[in-house]
mmCIF file of C-alpha atoms in Angstrom:
data_model
loop_
_atom_site.group_PDB
_atom_site.id
_atom_site.type_symbol
_atom_site.label_atom_id
_atom_site.label_comp_id
_atom_site.label_asym_id
_atom_site.label_seq_id
_atom_site.Cartn_x
_atom_site.Cartn_y
_atom_site.Cartn_z
ATOM 1 C CA UNK A 18 0.000 0.000 0.000
ATOM 2 C CA UNK A 19 1.151 3.559 -0.717
ATOM 3 C CA UNK A 20 2.279 5.466 2.361
ATOM 4 C CA UNK A 21 2.684 8.988 0.914
ATOM 5 C CA UNK A 22 -0.256 10.299 -1.101
ATOM 6 C CA UNK A 23 -3.084 12.824 -1.395
ATOM 7 C CA UNK A 24 -6.669 11.764 -0.692
ATOM 8 C CA UNK A 25 -9.829 13.811 -1.159
ATOM 9 C CA UNK A 26 -13.380 13.561 0.167
ATOM 10 C CA UNK A 27 -16.376 15.852 -0.222
ATOM 11 C CA UNK A 28 -19.452 16.695 1.799
ATOM 12 C CA UNK A 29 -22.671 18.544 1.030
ATOM 13 C CA UNK A 30 -24.863 20.487 3.445
ATOM 14 C CA UNK A 31 -28.424 19.928 4.591
ATOM 15 C CA UNK A 32 -29.513 22.512 2.006
ATOM 16 C CA UNK A 33 -28.018 20.689 -0.973
ATOM 17 C CA UNK A 34 -30.910 19.558 -3.217
ATOM 18 C CA UNK A 35 -30.196 15.850 -2.723
ATOM 19 C CA UNK A 36 -29.903 16.330 1.035
ATOM 20 C CA UNK A 37 -33.200 18.206 1.151
ATOM 21 C CA UNK A 38 -34.728 15.074 -0.349
ATOM 22 C CA UNK A 39 -32.917 12.789 2.089
ATOM 23 C CA UNK A 40 -34.168 14.896 4.994
ATOM 24 C CA UNK A 41 -37.778 14.767 3.811
ATOM 25 C CA UNK A 42 -37.653 11.009 3.204
ATOM 26 C CA UNK A 43 -36.159 10.375 6.650
ATOM 27 C CA UNK A 44 -38.724 12.664 8.278
ATOM 28 C CA UNK A 45 -41.374 10.439 6.682
ATOM 29 C CA UNK A 46 -39.666 7.368 8.174
ATOM 30 C CA UNK A 47 -39.694 9.016 11.610
ATOM 31 C CA UNK A 48 -43.360 9.896 11.246
ATOM 32 C CA UNK A 49 -44.310 6.277 10.590
ATOM 33 C CA UNK A 50 -42.072 4.871 13.321
ATOM 34 C CA UNK A 51 -43.592 7.324 15.799
ATOM 35 C CA UNK A 52 -47.020 5.967 14.925
ATOM 36 C CA UNK A 53 -45.960 2.297 14.877
ATOM 37 C CA UNK A 54 -42.456 0.981 15.541
ATOM 38 C CA UNK A 55 -43.188 -1.908 13.173
ATOM 39 C CA UNK A 56 -43.944 0.308 10.175
ATOM 40 C CA UNK A 57 -42.392 -0.466 6.807
ATOM 41 C CA UNK A 58 -41.314 2.528 4.753
ATOM 42 C CA UNK A 59 -39.582 2.982 1.407
ATOM 43 C CA UNK A 60 -40.225 6.557 0.304
ATOM 44 C CA UNK A 61 -38.239 8.613 -2.193
ATOM 45 C CA UNK A 62 -38.354 12.375 -2.684
ATOM 46 C CA UNK A 63 -37.655 14.577 -5.688
ATOM 47 C CA UNK A 64 -37.480 18.349 -5.518
ATOM 48 C CA UNK A 65 -37.009 21.187 -7.970
ATOM 49 C CA UNK A 66 -38.077 24.826 -8.214
ATOM 50 C CA UNK A 67 -40.935 25.169 -5.699
ATOM 51 C CA UNK A 68 -42.034 21.572 -6.164
ATOM 52 C CA UNK A 69 -41.637 18.497 -3.973
ATOM 53 C CA UNK A 70 -42.725 14.997 -5.003
ATOM 54 C CA UNK A 71 -42.951 12.024 -2.615
ATOM 55 C CA UNK A 72 -43.335 8.490 -3.952
ATOM 56 C CA UNK A 73 -43.005 5.017 -2.490
ATOM 57 C CA UNK A 74 -44.621 2.277 -0.477
ATOM 58 C CA UNK A 75 -45.468 1.972 3.185
ATOM 59 C CA UNK A 76 -47.175 -0.247 5.722
ATOM 60 C CA UNK A 77 -48.157 1.620 8.839
ATOM 61 C CA UNK A 78 -50.902 3.512 10.648
ATOM 62 C CA UNK A 79 -53.837 4.457 8.440
ATOM 63 C CA UNK A 80 -54.045 7.682 10.435
ATOM 64 C CA UNK A 81 -50.995 8.988 8.532
ATOM 65 C CA UNK A 82 -52.598 10.707 5.562
ATOM 66 C CA UNK A 83 -51.237 12.353 2.450
ATOM 67 C CA UNK A 84 -51.995 15.703 4.077
ATOM 68 C CA UNK A 85 -49.836 14.758 7.061
ATOM 69 C CA UNK A 86 -46.979 13.751 4.779
ATOM 70 C CA UNK A 87 -47.266 17.073 2.978
ATOM 71 C CA UNK A 88 -46.924 18.831 6.355
ATOM 72 C CA UNK A 89 -43.906 16.651 7.171
ATOM 73 C CA UNK A 90 -42.236 17.681 3.924
ATOM 74 C CA UNK A 91 -42.921 21.362 4.493
ATOM 75 C CA UNK A 92 -41.640 21.111 8.069
ATOM 76 C CA UNK A 93 -38.384 19.535 6.942
ATOM 77 C CA UNK A 94 -37.783 22.291 4.378
ATOM 78 C CA UNK A 95 -38.616 24.959 6.957
ATOM 79 C CA UNK A 96 -36.147 23.464 9.449
ATOM 80 C CA UNK A 97 -33.395 23.517 6.813
ATOM 81 C CA UNK A 98 -34.118 27.200 6.262
ATOM 82 C CA UNK A 99 -35.537 27.593 2.762
ATOM 83 C CA UNK A 100 -37.619 30.744 2.425
ATOM 84 C CA UNK A 101 -36.497 31.814 -1.041
ATOM 85 C CA UNK A 102 -38.490 32.811 -4.090
ATOM 86 C CA UNK A 103 -37.458 29.696 -5.983
ATOM 87 C CA UNK A 104 -37.866 27.279 -3.064
ATOM 88 C CA UNK A 105 -40.003 28.125 -0.042
ATOM 89 C CA UNK A 106 -41.353 25.721 2.544
ATOM 90 C CA UNK A 107 -44.776 27.385 2.489
ATOM 91 C CA UNK A 108 -45.104 28.143 -1.234
ATOM 92 C CA UNK A 109 -43.797 24.919 -2.814
ATOM 93 C CA UNK A 110 -46.275 22.485 -4.348
ATOM 94 C CA UNK A 111 -46.115 19.085 -2.628
ATOM 95 C CA UNK A 112 -47.325 15.981 -4.501
ATOM 96 C CA UNK A 113 -47.719 12.759 -2.506
ATOM 97 C CA UNK A 114 -47.756 9.418 -4.346
ATOM 98 C CA UNK A 115 -47.355 6.893 -1.513
ATOM 99 C CA UNK A 116 -49.120 3.533 -1.601
ATOM 100 C CA UNK A 117 -49.275 0.290 0.362
ATOM 101 C CA UNK A 118 -46.320 -2.084 0.488
ATOM 102 C CA UNK A 119 -46.237 -4.901 -2.053
ATOM 103 C CA UNK A 120 -47.716 -8.115 -0.648
ATOM 104 C CA UNK A 121 -45.072 -10.093 -2.544
ATOM 105 C CA UNK A 122 -42.309 -8.301 -0.628
ATOM 106 C CA UNK A 123 -44.178 -8.542 2.664
ATOM 107 C CA UNK A 124 -44.586 -12.319 2.516
ATOM 108 C CA UNK A 125 -40.892 -12.768 1.851
ATOM 109 C CA UNK A 126 -39.598 -10.659 4.701
ATOM 110 C CA UNK A 127 -42.186 -11.024 7.476
ATOM 111 C CA UNK A 128 -41.675 -13.478 10.320
ATOM 112 C CA UNK A 129 -44.203 -16.325 10.269
ATOM 113 C CA UNK A 130 -44.387 -19.570 12.223
ATOM 114 C CA UNK A 131 -40.855 -20.886 12.624
ATOM 115 C CA UNK A 132 -39.527 -18.483 9.978
ATOM 116 C CA UNK A 133 -37.615 -15.469 11.312
ATOM 117 C CA UNK A 134 -37.882 -12.064 9.722
ATOM 118 C CA UNK A 135 -35.949 -12.078 6.459
ATOM 119 C CA UNK A 136 -33.838 -9.423 4.785
ATOM 120 C CA UNK A 137 -35.905 -6.906 2.833
ATOM 121 C CA UNK A 138 -33.683 -7.300 -0.214
ATOM 122 C CA UNK A 139 -30.519 -8.941 -1.430
ATOM 123 C CA UNK A 140 -27.331 -6.941 -1.300
ATOM 124 C CA UNK A 141 -23.952 -6.260 0.207
ATOM 125 C CA UNK A 142 -23.185 -3.703 2.912
ATOM 126 C CA UNK A 143 -19.846 -2.392 4.137
ATOM 127 C CA UNK A 144 -18.661 -0.878 7.383
ATOM 128 C CA UNK A 145 -15.315 0.745 8.100
ATOM 129 C CA UNK A 146 -13.307 2.266 10.927
ATOM 130 C CA UNK A 147 -9.760 3.559 11.299
ATOM 131 C CA UNK A 148 -7.643 5.551 13.738
ATOM 132 C CA UNK A 149 -7.329 8.760 11.716
ATOM 133 C CA UNK A 150 -9.750 10.684 13.968
ATOM 134 C CA UNK A 151 -11.091 10.377 17.515
ATOM 135 C CA UNK A 152 -14.401 9.101 16.153
ATOM 136 C CA UNK A 153 -12.531 6.415 14.176
ATOM 137 C CA UNK A 154 -13.433 7.858 10.777
ATOM 138 C CA UNK A 155 -11.286 8.698 7.735
ATOM 139 C CA UNK A 156 -10.019 12.244 8.200
ATOM 140 C CA UNK A 157 -10.947 13.781 4.794
ATOM 141 C CA UNK A 158 -14.679 13.050 5.052
ATOM 142 C CA UNK A 159 -14.758 13.904 8.755
ATOM 143 C CA UNK A 160 -13.301 17.391 8.251
ATOM 144 C CA UNK A 161 -15.418 17.966 5.136
ATOM 145 C CA UNK A 162 -18.544 17.332 7.221
ATOM 146 C CA UNK A 163 -17.343 19.448 10.130
ATOM 147 C CA UNK A 164 -16.668 22.516 7.974
ATOM 148 C CA UNK A 165 -20.212 22.505 6.605
ATOM 149 C CA UNK A 166 -21.723 21.707 9.996
ATOM 150 C CA UNK A 167 -19.923 24.722 11.451
ATOM 151 C CA UNK A 168 -21.211 26.987 8.660
ATOM 152 C CA UNK A 169 -24.754 25.659 9.161
ATOM 153 C CA UNK A 170 -24.656 26.362 12.893
ATOM 154 C CA UNK A 171 -23.542 29.926 12.200
ATOM 155 C CA UNK A 172 -26.369 30.343 9.686
ATOM 156 C CA UNK A 173 -29.050 28.905 11.973
ATOM 157 C CA UNK A 174 -27.889 30.970 14.966
ATOM 158 C CA UNK A 175 -27.999 34.192 12.958
ATOM 159 C CA UNK A 176 -24.273 34.781 13.370
ATOM 160 C CA UNK A 177 -23.829 34.654 9.575
ATOM 161 C CA UNK A 178 -27.097 35.867 8.002
ATOM 162 C CA UNK A 179 -25.435 36.233 4.608
ATOM 163 C CA UNK A 180 -25.085 32.471 4.155
ATOM 164 C CA UNK A 181 -27.683 30.351 2.364
ATOM 165 C CA UNK A 182 -28.614 26.706 3.078
ATOM 166 C CA UNK A 183 -26.884 25.141 0.065
ATOM 167 C CA UNK A 184 -23.163 24.409 0.349
ATOM 168 C CA UNK A 185 -20.442 21.902 -0.514
ATOM 169 C CA UNK A 186 -16.961 21.223 0.779
ATOM 170 C CA UNK A 187 -13.990 19.209 -0.417
ATOM 171 C CA UNK A 188 -10.872 18.471 1.624
ATOM 172 C CA UNK A 189 -7.648 17.031 0.201
ATOM 173 C CA UNK A 190 -5.228 15.752 2.839
ATOM 174 C CA UNK A 191 -1.533 14.953 2.522
ATOM 175 C CA UNK A 192 -0.668 11.539 3.944
ATOM 176 C CA UNK A 193 2.844 10.677 5.079
ATOM 177 C CA UNK A 194 3.728 7.182 6.240
ATOM 178 C CA UNK A 195 0.053 6.317 5.886
ATOM 179 C CA UNK A 196 -1.225 9.049 8.231
ATOM 180 C CA UNK A 197 -2.807 12.430 7.424
ATOM 181 C CA UNK A 198 -0.545 15.349 8.330
ATOM 182 C CA UNK A 199 -1.975 18.490 6.680
ATOM 183 C CA UNK A 200 -4.508 19.844 4.208
ATOM 184 C CA UNK A 201 -3.161 20.165 0.681
ATOM 185 C CA UNK A 202 -6.285 21.997 -0.529
ATOM 186 C CA UNK A 203 -9.742 22.969 0.681
ATOM 187 C CA UNK A 204 -12.735 23.858 -1.494
ATOM 188 C CA UNK A 205 -15.935 25.379 -0.108
ATOM 189 C CA UNK A 206 -18.864 26.557 -2.207
ATOM 190 C CA UNK A 207 -21.685 28.187 -0.285
ATOM 191 C CA UNK A 208 -24.889 29.918 -1.260
ATOM 192 C CA UNK A 209 -24.862 33.560 -0.178
ATOM 193 C CA UNK A 210 -26.778 36.814 -0.200
ATOM 194 C CA UNK A 211 -26.663 38.802 -3.452
ATOM 195 C CA UNK A 212 -24.869 41.745 -1.815
ATOM 196 C CA UNK A 213 -21.817 39.671 -0.830
ATOM 197 C CA UNK A 214 -18.927 39.331 -3.262
ATOM 198 C CA UNK A 215 -16.542 36.385 -3.520
ATOM 199 C CA UNK A 216 -13.879 37.972 -1.295
ATOM 200 C CA UNK A 217 -16.410 38.668 1.471
ATOM 201 C CA UNK A 218 -17.725 35.106 1.376
ATOM 202 C CA UNK A 219 -14.170 33.755 1.560
ATOM 203 C CA UNK A 220 -13.531 35.664 4.773
ATOM 204 C CA UNK A 221 -16.802 34.405 6.261
ATOM 205 C CA UNK A 222 -15.811 30.823 5.454
ATOM 206 C CA UNK A 223 -12.137 31.048 6.477
ATOM 207 C CA UNK A 224 -12.475 30.790 10.291
ATOM 208 C CA UNK A 225 -14.809 27.818 9.993
ATOM 209 C CA UNK A 226 -12.153 25.920 8.035
ATOM 210 C CA UNK A 227 -9.286 27.008 10.271
ATOM 211 C CA UNK A 228 -11.180 26.113 13.460
ATOM 212 C CA UNK A 229 -12.168 22.663 12.195
ATOM 213 C CA UNK A 230 -8.765 21.553 10.908
ATOM 214 C CA UNK A 231 -6.117 20.572 13.483
ATOM 215 C CA UNK A 232 -3.597 23.264 14.370
ATOM 216 C CA UNK A 233 -1.068 23.778 11.584
ATOM 217 C CA UNK A 234 -3.078 21.855 9.009
ATOM 218 C CA UNK A 235 -4.481 24.792 7.003
ATOM 219 C CA UNK A 236 -3.582 24.658 3.328
ATOM 220 C CA UNK A 237 -1.635 27.331 1.465
ATOM 221 C CA UNK A 238 -3.671 30.386 0.472
ATOM 222 C CA UNK A 239 -3.499 29.564 -3.248
ATOM 223 C CA UNK A 240 -5.008 26.143 -2.477
ATOM 224 C CA UNK A 241 -7.948 27.578 -0.501
ATOM 225 C CA UNK A 242 -10.870 27.906 -2.906
ATOM 226 C CA UNK A 243 -14.176 29.519 -1.905
ATOM 227 C CA UNK A 244 -16.953 29.791 -4.484
ATOM 228 C CA UNK A 245 -14.544 29.252 -7.395
ATOM 229 C CA UNK A 246 -17.234 30.213 -9.937
ATOM 230 C CA UNK A 247 -17.420 33.637 -8.278
ATOM 231 C CA UNK A 248 -21.135 33.725 -7.427
ATOM 232 C CA UNK A 249 -23.575 31.308 -5.751
ATOM 233 C CA UNK A 250 -26.839 33.143 -5.071
ATOM 234 C CA UNK A 251 -29.273 30.798 -6.813
ATOM 235 C CA UNK A 252 -28.992 27.439 -5.062
ATOM 236 C CA UNK A 253 -30.843 24.526 -3.550
ATOM 237 C CA UNK A 254 -33.602 22.847 -5.554
ATOM 238 C CA UNK A 255 -34.149 26.080 -7.487
ATOM 239 C CA UNK A 256 -30.660 25.735 -8.944
ATOM 240 C CA UNK A 257 -30.527 21.955 -9.380
ATOM 241 C CA UNK A 258 -33.057 19.162 -8.940
ATOM 242 C CA UNK A 259 -32.587 16.833 -5.983
ATOM 243 C CA UNK A 260 -33.278 13.140 -5.410
ATOM 244 C CA UNK A 261 -33.154 10.865 -2.382
ATOM 245 C CA UNK A 262 -30.127 8.598 -2.161
ATOM 246 C CA UNK A 263 -27.699 10.295 -4.543
ATOM 247 C CA UNK A 264 -25.036 11.081 -1.936
ATOM 248 C CA UNK A 265 -24.140 7.611 -0.679
ATOM 249 C CA UNK A 266 -20.384 8.241 -0.581
ATOM 250 C CA UNK A 267 -20.913 11.515 1.290
ATOM 251 C CA UNK A 268 -23.139 9.589 3.721
ATOM 252 C CA UNK A 269 -20.487 6.991 4.503
ATOM 253 C CA UNK A 270 -16.684 7.118 4.241
ATOM 254 C CA UNK A 271 -15.941 9.622 1.504
ATOM 255 C CA UNK A 272 -14.503 6.982 -0.809
ATOM 256 C CA UNK A 273 -11.958 5.698 1.716
ATOM 257 C CA UNK A 274 -13.778 2.354 1.982
ATOM 258 C CA UNK A 275 -15.947 0.192 -0.297
ATOM 259 C CA UNK A 276 -19.683 0.826 -0.631
ATOM 260 C CA UNK A 277 -22.357 -1.740 -1.368
ATOM 261 C CA UNK A 278 -24.391 0.709 -3.429
ATOM 262 C CA UNK A 279 -27.549 0.983 -1.333
ATOM 263 C CA UNK A 280 -28.807 4.325 -0.043
ATOM 264 C CA UNK A 281 -30.070 4.794 3.514
ATOM 265 C CA UNK A 282 -32.581 7.631 3.622
ATOM 266 C CA UNK A 283 -36.283 6.924 3.281
ATOM 267 C CA UNK A 284 -35.928 3.313 4.459
ATOM 268 C CA UNK A 285 -37.151 1.858 7.728
ATOM 269 C CA UNK A 286 -34.681 -0.251 9.770
ATOM 270 C CA UNK A 287 -35.950 -3.592 8.481
ATOM 271 C CA UNK A 288 -34.229 -2.699 5.206
ATOM 272 C CA UNK A 289 -30.711 -4.144 5.363
ATOM 273 C CA UNK A 290 -29.438 -1.444 2.996
ATOM 274 C CA UNK A 291 -29.668 0.742 6.054
ATOM 275 C CA UNK A 292 -29.586 -1.424 9.172
ATOM 276 C CA UNK A 293 -26.832 -3.801 8.034
ATOM 277 C CA UNK A 294 -24.650 -0.889 6.928
ATOM 278 C CA UNK A 295 -25.111 0.552 10.408
ATOM 279 C CA UNK A 296 -24.271 -2.829 11.940
ATOM 280 C CA UNK A 297 -21.165 -3.187 9.782
ATOM 281 C CA UNK A 298 -19.932 0.242 10.910
ATOM 282 C CA UNK A 299 -20.745 -0.650 14.536
ATOM 283 C CA UNK A 300 -18.780 -3.879 14.391
ATOM 284 C CA UNK A 301 -15.828 -2.333 12.536
ATOM 285 C CA UNK A 302 -15.660 0.540 15.016
ATOM 286 C CA UNK A 303 -15.696 -1.850 17.958
ATOM 287 C CA UNK A 304 -12.922 -3.944 16.408
ATOM 288 C CA UNK A 305 -10.710 -0.857 16.159
ATOM 289 C CA UNK A 306 -11.772 0.469 19.573
ATOM 290 C CA UNK A 307 -10.848 -2.888 21.096
ATOM 291 C CA UNK A 308 -7.313 -2.556 19.737
ATOM 292 C CA UNK A 309 -7.764 -5.576 17.483
ATOM 293 C CA UNK A 310 -6.808 -3.580 14.363
ATOM 294 C CA UNK A 311 -5.932 -0.048 13.271
ATOM 295 C CA UNK A 312 -8.206 -0.346 10.239
ATOM 296 C CA UNK A 313 -11.157 -2.638 9.726
ATOM 297 C CA UNK A 314 -13.509 -3.230 6.804
ATOM 298 C CA UNK A 315 -16.569 -5.435 7.285
ATOM 299 C CA UNK A 316 -18.726 -6.784 4.451
ATOM 300 C CA UNK A 317 -22.128 -8.338 5.107
ATOM 301 C CA UNK A 318 -24.204 -10.067 2.407
ATOM 302 C CA UNK A 319 -27.918 -10.942 2.454
ATOM 303 C CA UNK A 320 -30.591 -12.623 0.340
ATOM 304 C CA UNK A 321 -34.176 -11.375 0.307
ATOM 305 C CA UNK A 322 -36.340 -13.324 2.723
ATOM 306 C CA UNK A 323 -33.360 -15.022 4.417
ATOM 307 C CA UNK A 324 -32.554 -13.986 7.970
ATOM 308 C CA UNK A 325 -28.919 -14.979 8.430
ATOM 309 C CA UNK A 326 -26.170 -13.163 6.538
ATOM 310 C CA UNK A 327 -24.680 -15.178 3.704
ATOM 311 C CA UNK A 328 -21.174 -14.017 4.610
ATOM 312 C CA UNK A 329 -19.325 -11.931 7.181
ATOM 313 C CA UNK A 330 -16.023 -10.810 5.638
ATOM 314 C CA UNK A 331 -13.334 -9.046 7.657
ATOM 315 C CA UNK A 332 -10.309 -7.182 6.263
ATOM 316 C CA UNK A 333 -7.903 -5.426 8.622
ATOM 317 C CA UNK A 334 -5.520 -4.254 5.849
ATOM 318 C CA UNK A 335 -2.539 -5.877 7.486
ATOM 319 C CA UNK A 336 -3.077 -4.019 10.765
ATOM 320 C CA UNK A 337 -4.871 -6.779 12.660
ATOM 321 C CA UNK A 338 -3.670 -8.241 15.932
ATOM 322 C CA UNK A 339 -5.634 -11.467 15.371
ATOM 323 C CA UNK A 340 -6.523 -13.811 12.523
ATOM 324 C CA UNK A 341 -9.317 -12.358 10.387
ATOM 325 C CA UNK A 342 -11.266 -15.639 10.184
ATOM 326 C CA UNK A 343 -11.225 -15.886 13.979
ATOM 327 C CA UNK A 344 -12.335 -12.271 14.158
ATOM 328 C CA UNK A 345 -15.268 -13.023 11.844
ATOM 329 C CA UNK A 346 -16.314 -15.892 14.106
ATOM 330 C CA UNK A 347 -16.009 -13.706 17.204
ATOM 331 C CA UNK A 348 -18.148 -10.989 15.627
ATOM 332 C CA UNK A 349 -20.920 -13.485 14.861
ATOM 333 C CA UNK A 350 -20.702 -14.903 18.370
ATOM 334 C CA UNK A 351 -21.075 -11.475 19.938
ATOM 335 C CA UNK A 352 -23.818 -10.037 17.699
ATOM 336 C CA UNK A 353 -26.809 -11.516 15.920
ATOM 337 C CA UNK A 354 -26.494 -10.079 12.411
ATOM 338 C CA UNK A 355 -29.950 -11.112 11.213
ATOM 339 C CA UNK A 356 -32.234 -8.184 10.346
ATOM 340 C CA UNK A 357 -34.163 -8.705 13.579
ATOM 341 C CA UNK A 358 -30.980 -9.127 15.608
ATOM 342 C CA UNK A 359 -29.488 -5.899 14.256
ATOM 343 C CA UNK A 360 -32.673 -3.935 14.798
ATOM 344 C CA UNK A 361 -33.080 -5.139 18.364
ATOM 345 C CA UNK A 362 -29.396 -4.850 19.338
ATOM 346 C CA UNK A 363 -29.087 -1.278 18.071
ATOM 347 C CA UNK A 364 -32.702 -0.402 18.960
ATOM 348 C CA UNK A 365 -33.355 0.977 15.520
ATOM 349 C CA UNK A 366 -37.171 0.950 15.494
ATOM 350 C CA UNK A 367 -37.340 4.501 16.788
ATOM 351 C CA UNK A 368 -37.832 7.895 15.100
ATOM 352 C CA UNK A 369 -34.118 8.749 14.972
ATOM 353 C CA UNK A 370 -33.455 9.165 11.274
ATOM 354 C CA UNK A 371 -34.108 12.761 10.146
ATOM 355 C CA UNK A 372 -30.969 13.821 12.043
ATOM 356 C CA UNK A 373 -28.858 11.394 10.000
ATOM 357 C CA UNK A 374 -29.746 12.945 6.651
ATOM 358 C CA UNK A 375 -26.860 15.459 6.562
ATOM 359 C CA UNK A 376 -23.232 15.567 7.722
ATOM 360 C CA UNK A 377 -22.770 11.804 7.617
ATOM 361 C CA UNK A 378 -24.388 8.756 9.132
ATOM 362 C CA UNK A 379 -21.083 7.765 10.748
ATOM 363 C CA UNK A 380 -18.565 9.502 12.970
ATOM 364 C CA UNK A 381 -21.339 11.098 15.037
ATOM 365 C CA UNK A 382 -21.820 10.884 18.794
ATOM 366 C CA UNK A 383 -24.550 8.603 20.212
ATOM 367 C CA UNK A 384 -27.604 10.554 21.386
ATOM 368 C CA UNK A 385 -29.371 9.961 24.727
ATOM 369 C CA UNK A 386 -32.585 8.974 22.910
ATOM 370 C CA UNK A 387 -30.821 6.251 20.928
ATOM 371 C CA UNK A 388 -29.828 8.185 17.839
ATOM 372 C CA UNK A 389 -26.551 7.020 16.291
ATOM 373 C CA UNK A 390 -26.535 3.934 18.518
ATOM 374 C CA UNK A 391 -24.270 2.282 15.935
ATOM 375 C CA UNK A 392 -21.490 4.655 17.007
ATOM 376 C CA UNK A 393 -21.204 3.084 20.454
ATOM 377 C CA UNK A 394 -18.158 0.972 21.324
ATOM 378 C CA UNK A 395 -19.937 -1.166 23.915
ATOM 379 C CA UNK A 396 -19.025 -4.593 22.486
ATOM 380 C CA UNK A 397 -15.274 -3.986 22.271
ATOM 381 C CA UNK A 398 -14.621 -5.985 25.449
ATOM 382 C CA UNK A 399 -17.048 -8.707 24.333
ATOM 383 C CA UNK A 400 -15.067 -9.168 21.132
ATOM 384 C CA UNK A 401 -11.831 -9.562 23.074
ATOM 385 C CA UNK A 402 -13.471 -12.062 25.399
ATOM 386 C CA UNK A 403 -14.858 -14.077 22.481
ATOM 387 C CA UNK A 404 -11.408 -14.186 20.876
ATOM 388 C CA UNK A 405 -9.726 -15.285 24.097
ATOM 389 C CA UNK A 406 -12.208 -18.121 24.398
ATOM 390 C CA UNK A 407 -11.797 -19.308 20.823
#
């Protein structure tokens, strides 16, 4: 493996068109789970200039009407902060095309008799952890998220009223001997008020980048790019259409680890695209937290209607302290990786998903109400015990 290189990851803010859609879809998931923890939801969102379209299938409380879902969509857009001529939470047209879940899918994945709940679809899911940051995430995606999160907090608090909701970041880090040591370049594009020029926006953005990066890591001035096109007034869904699930690399590891291809937002936790990806991250993070490896990639594979994973693959990239096959066995001894087992272990059948829709599903801190439960490191000791007994 190369030890000296540049690596880049990007993030997009909650006001990016695709993230607006992710937020709405996840707010719909939360609405159904609030009404019934056993709800099934697969809802996609599309948005463009003053128009929002919801489509998908659900199984949940009949009391949740199309009118309620319209209110959920408007509330999500309001919380993000869109009150612009081209996209306004109150003025946008909202079309709801949500119908009942397919009976063919339901019979394949529901528990019945001696049959446990099966996976909602076939697929592969990956989880990853490494020692590059305190939260055991790759550094480029972590700092990309943090820059935008800092800008969003300043916008929401009123400290920076000239900023708009739509923004993107990109951080390129220099690695030496396999570890990140400094930023080689930073790119930030942010929507702004019409009376601010490029130089003014750059000075608004600068402290948020400098405060997020470790001391001494700031890139050279000629590698610090803010709104490189010069102007970013028209943004959000008015500037570019958005769709649920188009930012899967932003949502995960910024390209530093493999991705199975499935999106998360708009899906209830019985869908392994979401829950198994969370479980894979949880297991990988606990492996690294336990000191069993400095890097860990987990792959899980499932077949629709089948409860047990078809494979549990472990790769520690040559940094492992134990045999990878033994580690795979220990993981399966410590955690039930069936859809039901994952959901129950991580307590995923709760309305905790709207908060995941921006700034990454991983590398966050567990919330008291159970949000980001997959970021806990509470089975690290169990893994070590299982290995010692094997």
